[in-house]
Short mmCIF file of C-alpha atoms in Angstrom, two decimals:
data_model
loop_
_atom_site.label_atom_id
_atom_site.label_comp_id
_atom_site.label_asym_id
_atom_site.label_seq_id
_atom_site.Cartn_x
_atom_site.Cartn_y
_atom_site.Cartn_z
CA MET A 91 107.17 -25.07 41.74
CA LYS A 92 108.83 -24.41 38.39
CA LYS A 93 105.55 -23.16 37.00
CA LEU A 94 105.17 -20.82 39.95
CA LEU A 95 108.68 -19.45 39.44
CA PHE A 96 107.98 -18.98 35.75
CA VAL A 97 104.79 -17.06 36.49
CA LEU A 98 106.61 -14.90 39.06
CA PHE A 99 109.32 -14.21 36.49
CA ILE A 100 106.74 -13.14 33.92
CA VAL A 101 105.06 -10.85 36.44
CA PHE A 102 108.41 -9.37 37.41
CA ALA A 103 109.42 -8.89 33.80
CA LEU A 104 106.16 -7.19 32.95
CA SER A 105 106.53 -4.86 35.88
CA CYS A 106 109.95 -3.79 34.59
CA THR A 107 108.87 -2.84 31.10
CA LYS A 108 110.09 0.34 29.52
CA GLN A 109 107.94 3.26 28.80
CA THR A 110 106.30 2.94 25.45
CA ASP A 111 106.43 6.13 23.51
CA LEU A 112 107.39 7.40 20.10
CA SER A 113 111.07 7.02 20.94
CA ASP A 114 110.77 3.34 21.81
CA SER A 115 111.42 0.56 19.33
CA ILE A 116 108.43 -1.49 18.33
CA TYR A 117 109.15 -4.75 16.62
CA ILE A 118 106.52 -6.04 14.27
CA TYR A 119 107.90 -9.15 12.68
CA ASP A 120 107.86 -9.65 8.94
CA ASN A 121 105.77 -12.58 7.75
CA GLU A 122 108.23 -13.45 5.00
CA TYR A 123 111.40 -12.81 7.01
CA PRO A 124 110.40 -13.30 10.66
CA GLU A 125 113.86 -12.36 11.88
CA LEU A 126 113.45 -8.91 10.38
CA PRO A 127 111.02 -6.17 11.31
CA ALA A 128 108.21 -5.67 8.84
CA TYR A 129 108.39 -2.57 6.70
CA SER A 130 106.37 0.18 8.34
CA GLU A 131 105.89 3.92 8.22
CA TRP A 132 104.86 4.52 11.83
CA GLY A 133 108.22 5.57 13.25
CA TYR A 134 108.72 2.27 15.06
CA ASN A 135 112.48 2.95 15.35
CA THR A 136 113.59 -0.35 13.93
CA PHE A 137 115.72 -1.55 11.07
CA GLY A 138 116.99 -4.89 9.91
CA ALA A 139 118.62 -6.63 7.00
CA ASN A 140 119.82 -10.08 6.13
CA TYR A 141 123.61 -9.98 6.53
CA ASP A 142 125.11 -13.01 4.83
CA ARG A 143 123.72 -15.84 6.98
CA SER A 144 123.01 -13.57 9.91
CA VAL A 145 121.10 -10.34 10.36
CA PHE A 146 122.07 -6.74 10.95
CA MET A 147 119.43 -5.48 13.33
CA TYR A 148 118.62 -2.63 15.64
CA SER A 149 119.20 -3.47 19.27
CA ARG A 150 117.60 -2.37 22.50
CA ASN A 151 120.85 -0.96 23.79
CA GLU A 152 121.48 1.52 21.01
CA ILE A 153 119.58 4.40 19.51
CA PRO A 154 118.85 2.86 16.12
CA LEU A 155 119.45 6.00 14.08
CA LYS A 156 121.62 9.02 14.65
CA VAL A 157 121.86 11.74 12.05
CA THR A 158 124.86 14.05 12.04
CA LEU A 159 125.53 17.13 9.99
CA LYS A 160 129.07 18.37 9.56
CA GLU A 161 130.48 20.61 6.86
CA ASN A 162 127.62 19.95 4.45
CA ARG A 163 127.96 16.23 4.87
CA LEU A 164 125.02 14.40 6.26
CA ALA A 165 125.55 11.05 7.95
CA PHE A 166 122.88 8.48 8.71
CA ILE A 167 124.21 6.09 11.36
CA PHE A 168 122.30 2.82 11.67
CA GLN A 169 123.23 1.38 15.07
CA GLY A 170 122.46 -2.15 16.09
CA GLY A 171 124.04 -5.55 16.32
CA ASP A 172 125.32 -8.39 14.26
CA GLY A 173 122.84 -11.17 14.80
CA ASN A 174 119.54 -11.26 16.59
CA TYR A 175 119.64 -10.62 20.32
CA SER A 176 123.42 -10.28 20.31
CA ASN A 177 125.50 -7.66 22.04
CA ASN A 178 127.95 -7.46 19.13
CA TYR A 179 127.75 -3.78 18.31
CA LEU A 180 127.59 -3.07 14.60
CA ALA A 181 126.81 0.15 12.82
CA LEU A 182 126.67 1.44 9.29
CA ARG A 183 127.36 5.08 8.55
CA PHE A 184 126.06 6.43 5.25
CA ILE A 185 127.73 9.79 4.56
CA ILE A 186 126.01 11.89 1.91
CA PRO A 187 126.97 15.34 0.64
CA ASP A 188 124.08 17.68 1.41
CA SER A 189 124.05 21.44 1.68
CA ASN A 190 120.30 21.82 2.09
CA VAL A 191 119.65 20.11 5.38
CA LYS A 192 120.21 22.41 8.37
CA VAL A 193 117.68 21.10 10.86
CA TYR A 194 115.97 17.74 11.18
CA GLN A 195 112.76 19.04 9.60
CA ASP A 196 114.70 19.55 6.39
CA LEU A 197 114.95 15.78 6.04
CA LEU A 198 111.52 15.94 4.42
CA VAL A 199 113.32 16.58 1.15
CA TYR A 200 114.41 12.94 1.15
CA ASN A 201 110.87 11.78 0.53
CA ASP A 202 110.88 9.18 -2.27
CA SER A 203 114.56 9.51 -3.04
CA ILE A 204 117.14 6.85 -3.81
CA ILE A 205 120.78 7.21 -2.82
CA ASP A 206 123.09 5.20 -5.05
CA LEU A 207 125.70 3.90 -2.65
CA THR A 208 128.18 3.21 -5.43
CA SER A 209 128.42 6.91 -6.17
CA GLU A 210 131.87 8.37 -5.59
CA THR A 211 130.36 11.13 -3.47
CA ILE A 212 128.91 8.63 -1.01
CA THR A 213 130.92 7.05 1.77
CA VAL A 214 129.81 4.02 3.71
CA GLU A 215 131.57 3.03 6.90
CA MET A 216 131.14 -0.07 8.99
CA ILE A 217 131.76 0.32 12.71
CA SER A 218 132.23 -2.63 15.01
CA LYS A 219 134.02 -3.10 18.29
CA GLY A 220 135.23 0.48 18.20
CA ASN A 221 136.80 0.14 14.77
CA SER A 222 135.54 2.13 11.84
CA GLU A 223 136.33 1.10 8.32
CA ILE A 224 135.26 2.46 4.96
CA ILE A 225 133.84 -0.36 2.90
CA ASP A 226 134.00 -0.76 -0.86
CA ILE A 227 130.50 -0.84 -2.23
CA LEU A 228 130.02 -3.18 -5.16
CA GLU A 229 126.36 -2.33 -5.49
CA GLY A 230 123.67 -0.95 -3.26
CA GLU A 231 121.17 1.76 -2.56
CA LEU A 232 119.50 3.57 0.30
CA TYR A 233 115.89 4.24 -0.61
CA PHE A 234 113.94 6.78 1.44
CA LYS A 235 110.49 5.70 0.39
CA ARG A 236 108.72 8.10 2.64
CA SER A 237 109.66 11.09 4.71
CA GLN A 238 106.86 12.57 6.74
CA ASN A 239 106.32 15.13 9.44
CA VAL A 240 104.44 13.75 12.45
CA PHE A 241 102.20 15.85 14.63
CA VAL A 242 101.08 14.53 18.01
CA ASP A 243 98.12 16.31 19.55
CA ASP A 244 98.55 18.98 16.90
CA VAL A 245 102.19 19.65 17.87
CA GLU A 246 104.99 18.86 15.45
CA GLN A 247 106.96 16.02 16.99
CA GLU A 248 109.40 14.36 14.62
CA ILE A 249 110.25 13.36 11.09
CA ILE A 250 109.67 9.73 10.18
CA LEU A 251 112.05 8.25 7.63
CA SER A 252 110.97 4.91 6.18
CA GLY A 253 112.50 2.89 3.41
CA TYR A 254 114.76 0.11 2.27
CA PHE A 255 118.47 -0.53 1.87
CA ASN A 256 120.72 -3.16 0.46
CA LEU A 257 124.38 -3.36 -0.38
CA LYS A 258 127.11 -5.69 -1.54
CA PHE A 259 130.49 -4.69 -0.26
CA VAL A 260 134.04 -5.77 0.32
CA MET A 261 135.75 -5.41 3.66
CA ASN A 262 139.16 -6.85 4.47
CA GLU A 263 139.05 -8.40 1.00
CA ILE A 264 136.00 -10.43 1.95
CA PRO A 265 132.79 -9.69 0.06
CA SER A 266 129.53 -9.61 1.98
CA ASN A 267 125.92 -8.98 1.24
CA MET A 268 123.17 -7.10 3.05
CA SER A 269 119.75 -7.62 1.55
CA GLU A 270 116.09 -7.04 2.31
CA GLY A 271 117.05 -4.13 4.50
CA ARG A 272 114.23 -1.98 5.78
CA PHE A 273 114.04 0.89 8.25
CA ASP A 274 111.48 3.03 10.03
CA PHE A 275 112.98 5.82 12.14
CA GLY A 276 111.80 8.85 13.99
CA VAL A 277 114.16 11.81 13.87
CA ASN A 278 114.00 14.86 16.07
CA ASN A 279 116.43 16.95 18.10
CA GLN A 280 117.16 13.93 20.29
CA ASN A 281 119.00 12.09 17.54
CA PHE A 282 119.88 14.84 15.08
CA TYR A 283 123.29 16.41 15.71
CA ASN A 284 124.58 19.50 13.97
CA LEU A 285 128.32 19.10 14.56
CA LYS A 286 129.27 22.37 12.75
CA MET B 90 65.16 -55.21 10.51
CA LYS B 91 64.11 -51.63 10.00
CA ARG B 92 60.53 -52.50 10.91
CA THR B 93 61.67 -54.17 14.11
CA THR B 94 63.72 -51.16 15.08
CA LEU B 95 60.79 -48.86 14.35
CA LEU B 96 58.45 -50.97 16.48
CA LEU B 97 60.97 -51.02 19.28
CA LEU B 98 61.32 -47.24 19.23
CA LEU B 99 57.55 -46.80 19.11
CA SER B 100 57.13 -49.12 22.09
CA MET B 101 59.71 -47.23 24.07
CA PHE B 102 58.00 -43.94 23.22
CA MET B 103 54.66 -45.29 24.42
CA ILE B 104 56.26 -46.53 27.64
CA VAL B 105 57.78 -43.12 28.27
CA LEU B 106 54.46 -41.39 27.65
CA TYR B 107 52.65 -43.84 29.88
CA SER B 108 55.22 -43.51 32.65
CA GLN B 109 55.03 -39.76 32.42
CA ASN B 110 51.28 -39.84 32.60
CA GLU B 111 51.54 -42.10 35.61
CA ASN B 112 53.99 -39.74 37.24
CA GLU B 113 51.74 -36.78 36.69
CA ASN B 114 48.75 -38.66 38.01
CA SER B 115 50.65 -39.84 41.05
CA ASN B 116 52.22 -36.44 41.65
CA PRO B 117 50.73 -34.97 44.80
CA ASN B 118 51.39 -31.54 43.27
CA LYS B 119 49.56 -32.17 40.04
CA ASN B 120 47.53 -29.04 40.65
CA ALA B 121 50.62 -26.97 40.91
CA ASN B 122 50.65 -23.50 39.45
CA LYS B 123 51.78 -23.46 35.90
CA LEU B 124 52.04 -19.73 35.35
CA TYR B 125 54.57 -17.56 37.07
CA PHE B 126 55.68 -14.00 36.76
CA GLY B 127 59.27 -13.00 37.38
CA ILE B 128 61.69 -10.15 37.49
CA GLU B 129 65.29 -10.84 36.69
CA THR B 130 68.51 -8.85 36.73
CA GLY B 131 72.13 -9.57 36.16
CA PHE B 132 75.06 -8.88 33.91
CA ARG B 133 77.19 -10.52 31.31
CA THR B 134 80.65 -9.87 30.04
CA PHE B 135 82.16 -11.03 26.78
CA ASN B 136 85.59 -11.67 25.46
CA SER B 137 86.57 -8.76 23.28
CA LEU B 138 88.29 -9.02 19.96
CA SER B 139 89.60 -5.92 18.32
CA HIS B 140 88.63 -5.18 14.79
CA GLU B 141 91.64 -4.76 12.53
CA TYR B 142 92.09 -1.05 12.88
CA ALA B 143 95.02 0.05 10.72
CA PHE B 144 94.93 3.53 12.22
CA ILE B 145 95.95 2.42 15.72
CA ARG B 146 99.68 2.49 16.31
CA GLU B 147 101.07 -0.82 17.50
CA GLU B 148 102.76 -1.04 20.85
CA ALA B 149 105.40 -3.42 22.08
CA SER B 150 106.44 -2.56 25.55
CA TYR B 151 107.17 -6.02 26.85
CA TYR B 152 110.63 -7.36 26.35
CA TYR B 153 112.37 -9.93 28.45
CA GLY B 154 114.81 -12.72 27.90
CA TYR B 155 114.96 -13.08 24.21
CA GLY B 156 111.68 -11.94 22.81
CA ASN B 157 109.28 -9.11 22.18
CA TYR B 158 105.77 -9.20 23.46
CA TYR B 159 103.19 -6.86 22.10
CA SER B 160 101.32 -4.92 24.67
CA LYS B 161 97.67 -5.06 23.92
CA ILE B 162 95.17 -2.37 24.31
CA THR B 163 92.76 -3.35 27.04
CA TRP B 164 89.30 -4.27 25.84
CA MET B 165 86.49 -4.57 28.32
CA SER B 166 82.79 -5.15 28.14
CA TYR B 167 79.89 -5.60 30.48
CA ALA B 168 76.20 -5.76 29.84
CA PRO B 169 73.78 -5.32 32.74
CA PHE B 170 70.15 -6.10 32.14
CA VAL B 171 66.75 -6.33 33.77
CA SER B 172 63.87 -8.46 32.50
CA LEU B 173 60.21 -9.04 33.17
CA LYS B 174 59.11 -12.54 32.29
CA ALA B 175 56.13 -14.81 32.27
CA GLU B 176 56.89 -18.45 32.89
CA TYR B 177 54.97 -21.59 32.10
CA ARG B 178 55.83 -24.79 33.94
CA SER B 179 54.92 -28.19 32.60
CA LEU B 180 55.75 -31.89 32.73
CA SER B 181 55.65 -32.41 36.47
CA ASP B 182 57.07 -28.97 37.06
CA LYS B 183 60.36 -30.00 35.50
CA PHE B 184 60.30 -27.81 32.38
CA TRP B 185 59.97 -24.08 32.76
CA VAL B 186 59.54 -22.00 29.64
CA SER B 187 59.67 -18.25 29.96
CA ALA B 188 59.53 -15.21 27.72
CA GLY B 189 59.24 -11.51 28.31
CA VAL B 190 60.77 -8.18 27.71
CA ASN B 191 64.29 -7.17 28.49
CA TYR B 192 66.23 -3.92 28.82
CA SER B 193 69.99 -4.13 28.55
CA SER B 194 72.88 -1.80 28.05
CA PHE B 195 76.11 -2.93 26.46
CA HIS B 196 79.23 -1.10 27.55
CA SER B 197 82.48 -1.47 25.63
CA LEU B 198 85.73 0.14 26.62
CA MET B 199 89.08 0.16 24.88
CA GLY B 200 92.06 1.77 26.52
CA ARG B 201 95.56 1.29 27.67
CA SER B 202 96.14 0.90 31.36
CA GLY B 203 99.70 1.49 32.49
CA ASN B 204 100.44 -1.11 35.12
CA SER B 205 103.54 0.60 36.42
CA GLN B 206 104.74 4.13 36.88
CA ASN B 207 106.93 4.14 33.80
CA GLN B 208 104.29 2.94 31.37
CA THR B 209 102.12 5.25 29.40
CA ASP B 210 98.39 5.00 29.81
CA TYR B 211 97.53 6.14 26.32
CA PHE B 212 97.80 4.88 22.80
CA TYR B 213 98.14 6.58 19.44
CA ILE B 214 95.52 6.90 16.76
CA MET B 215 96.39 8.31 13.36
CA LEU B 216 93.57 10.59 12.36
CA SER B 217 94.82 11.72 8.99
CA GLN B 218 97.76 11.32 6.71
CA SER B 219 99.03 12.98 3.58
CA GLN B 220 102.22 12.28 1.68
CA ASN B 221 104.35 14.40 4.03
CA GLU B 222 102.28 14.79 7.18
CA SER B 223 100.63 12.47 9.68
CA TYR B 224 98.51 13.48 12.63
CA TYR B 225 98.54 11.25 15.72
CA TYR B 226 96.43 11.75 18.80
CA ARG B 227 97.00 10.31 22.24
CA ILE B 228 93.92 8.49 23.46
CA LYS B 229 93.32 7.24 26.96
CA GLU B 230 90.10 5.39 26.23
CA ILE B 231 87.20 5.03 23.87
CA LYS B 232 83.79 4.06 25.18
CA GLU B 233 80.71 2.75 23.51
CA THR B 234 77.38 2.34 25.28
CA ASN B 235 74.42 0.84 23.49
CA HIS B 236 70.92 0.46 24.91
CA TYR B 237 68.64 -2.34 23.82
CA ILE B 238 65.08 -3.53 24.25
CA GLY B 239 64.87 -7.24 23.75
CA VAL B 240 62.91 -10.44 23.99
CA PRO B 241 64.42 -13.22 26.09
CA ILE B 242 63.23 -16.80 25.68
CA ASP B 243 64.45 -19.38 28.19
CA ILE B 244 63.90 -23.08 28.70
CA ARG B 245 64.87 -24.39 32.10
CA TYR B 246 64.94 -28.00 33.13
CA SER B 247 65.23 -29.38 36.61
CA PRO B 248 65.72 -33.14 36.83
CA PHE B 249 64.49 -33.14 40.40
CA LEU B 250 60.98 -33.18 41.76
CA PRO B 251 59.75 -30.02 43.44
CA ARG B 252 61.57 -29.27 46.66
CA PHE B 253 62.83 -26.20 48.46
CA PHE B 254 66.28 -26.35 46.90
CA ARG B 255 66.35 -27.23 43.20
CA LEU B 256 69.17 -27.39 40.75
CA TYR B 257 68.29 -26.65 37.14
CA PHE B 258 69.83 -26.12 33.73
CA LYS B 259 68.98 -23.53 31.15
CA LEU B 260 69.05 -22.88 27.43
CA GLY B 261 68.23 -19.30 26.59
CA PHE B 262 68.06 -16.93 23.69
CA ASP B 263 67.64 -13.20 23.56
CA PHE B 264 66.95 -10.92 20.64
CA ASN B 265 67.81 -7.28 21.16
CA LEU B 266 66.98 -4.15 19.23
CA LYS B 267 69.13 -1.08 19.71
CA VAL B 268 67.25 1.98 20.90
CA ALA B 269 70.15 4.30 21.68
CA ALA B 270 73.91 4.40 21.30
CA LYS B 271 76.75 6.66 22.31
CA GLN B 272 80.48 6.61 21.67
CA SER B 273 82.97 8.90 23.35
CA VAL B 274 86.70 9.52 23.28
CA GLY B 275 88.91 10.27 26.26
CA PHE B 276 91.89 12.22 24.98
CA TYR B 277 95.16 12.40 26.83
CA GLN B 278 94.90 16.14 26.46
CA SER B 279 91.41 17.47 26.91
CA GLU B 280 92.18 20.30 24.49
CA MET B 281 91.95 17.71 21.73
CA ASN B 282 88.26 17.07 22.40
CA LYS B 283 87.54 19.12 19.30
CA HIS B 284 88.67 16.08 17.28
CA GLU B 285 86.27 13.65 18.98
CA ASP B 286 83.82 13.36 16.10
CA ALA B 287 86.60 12.86 13.59
CA ILE B 288 88.18 10.10 15.71
CA LEU B 289 84.83 8.37 16.19
CA ASP B 290 84.21 8.43 12.45
CA LEU B 291 87.19 6.11 12.08
CA PHE B 292 85.43 3.34 13.99
CA ASP B 293 82.60 1.11 12.90
CA GLN B 294 79.13 1.89 14.14
CA PRO B 295 77.09 -0.75 15.99
CA ASN B 296 74.35 -2.56 14.13
CA SER B 297 70.79 -2.15 15.31
CA PHE B 298 70.34 -5.76 16.35
CA TYR B 299 72.13 -8.50 18.21
CA ALA B 300 71.18 -11.92 19.52
CA THR B 301 72.77 -14.35 21.91
CA SER B 302 72.26 -17.90 23.03
CA THR B 303 73.16 -18.93 26.55
CA LEU B 304 73.64 -22.08 28.52
CA GLY B 305 73.32 -21.80 32.26
CA VAL B 306 72.99 -23.56 35.53
CA GLY B 307 71.24 -22.30 38.63
CA ILE B 308 69.56 -23.05 41.88
CA GLN B 309 66.04 -22.17 42.88
CA LEU B 310 65.11 -21.56 46.50
CA GLY B 311 61.50 -21.76 47.59
CA LYS B 312 58.58 -24.08 47.81
CA GLN B 313 56.28 -24.98 44.99
CA ASN B 314 53.41 -22.56 44.47
CA LYS B 315 55.27 -19.99 46.56
CA PRO B 316 57.54 -17.11 45.59
CA ASN B 317 60.88 -18.45 44.46
CA PHE B 318 64.33 -16.93 44.33
CA ARG B 319 66.91 -18.01 41.75
CA ILE B 320 70.57 -17.46 41.30
CA GLU B 321 72.05 -18.51 38.00
CA ALA B 322 75.36 -18.61 36.19
CA ASP B 323 75.50 -18.11 32.42
CA PHE B 324 78.21 -19.83 30.48
CA PRO B 325 78.79 -19.73 27.68
CA SER B 326 76.82 -16.89 26.16
CA LEU B 327 77.41 -16.92 22.43
CA VAL B 328 76.90 -13.84 20.31
CA LEU B 329 74.99 -15.05 17.26
CA THR B 330 75.21 -11.88 15.21
CA PRO B 331 78.67 -11.00 13.84
CA LYS B 332 79.73 -7.37 13.61
CA ALA B 333 76.90 -6.33 15.90
CA PHE B 334 79.01 -3.88 17.87
CA GLY B 335 81.03 -0.93 16.71
CA LEU B 336 84.23 -0.78 18.68
CA MET B 337 84.98 -4.45 18.90
CA GLU B 338 83.81 -7.94 18.17
CA TYR B 339 82.45 -10.35 20.75
CA SER B 340 82.16 -14.08 20.43
CA PHE B 341 81.39 -15.60 23.79
CA GLY B 342 81.13 -14.66 27.41
CA GLY B 343 79.47 -15.40 30.69
CA GLY B 344 77.61 -13.78 33.51
CA ALA B 345 75.34 -14.13 36.46
CA ARG B 346 71.74 -13.31 37.17
CA ILE B 347 69.25 -13.42 39.98
CA SER B 348 65.50 -13.58 39.66
CA PHE B 349 62.41 -13.50 41.76
CA VAL B 350 59.39 -15.42 40.52
CA LEU B 351 55.84 -15.35 41.81
CA PRO B 352 53.06 -17.82 41.06
CA LEU B 353 50.26 -15.97 39.33
CA ASN B 354 47.55 -17.88 41.16
CA ILE B 355 48.70 -18.74 44.67
CA LYS B 356 46.80 -21.65 46.20
#
């Protein structure tokens, strides 16, 4: 009877699956760090990093990346959770001065570029449980290894940003470490906001 | 000790030969037809293993409880065939050895079937990529059909004496030479058909030859020296030639066949 219920549950779960499209998140686990998504450049809409003894990961409930543009300051907001499969909302906002990006297609200029997070012009905020706090970066970088324009059926569809990140920081006088961070995002008008 | 064992084995062999000779002599059907002609048709299907195609975008649509489950592209295959065979029966009509000529077609299909209204029924293939641009195409299915002329060789064994209803077992081989092949792409948008050749160039091409071995079990209906009808199940059929097919790899499968055999000299 238990087996039957299990099979029925599987069938039910499969029948409730989300639509799989470019906007969905596709988790391909990393062989070396199975709790993190493998590095990819397909626009799988995932990110993850070791966060002390836990992980900072994308979650199914949040759009993993939002990009905002306001007064020549570009913000990359990584939205996910603290810990695998948790509902503890956690986000990092990397705010970068940029006067060149006007539309999401302009993000191509970030191809193979490294943002030094210790720079005074860079602000990093951590957002959790509705609270936003600027964190002191001890060391860290945001590396856009690849920025590419994706065409689907010969129609321009989105920009894919892929790369790595890591940072050591202090928050509430407690130092923490995020390492082995990797991301693979698709950006288009759905998650690019010009706040003006 | 070795000599004793050898003598014992030799004695047993002689006894078996003698008994067999006695059986044949005492068999009321010792003048049974030994040559038969048959026509056979059926199909086989094989388990399909995808080649490692780095240009196909992964998909993971299944999520429940606490885990991710990759949705797989559907791989299907079926191989209908028809054969003409000559059959020689020996050893009290218990062993049947046949060989002939065989035509078969091997159909392979890869696609993504949405099993609910909110699932897509296509997958993405990356056709080309430069440093700053990638071109994906939505594909509903890719088909490959190969046609073969082959030589089947079968050995059947029935442990029972001739009767109307006979159970038998089979070991078979077939060797197939490709005579024609065709691959096609079903795009999500038909306007993209102009890219069909470029997409197909990404995939491996089938080799010109494949061989299989098959175990089977079947029943034969009909009297000795009369037309017989057979129905047979093949399992497993093992593909003996790796990388024989273009789209995907096959290792083993199964199938069914029916045949009609006629004695060449009806008495």
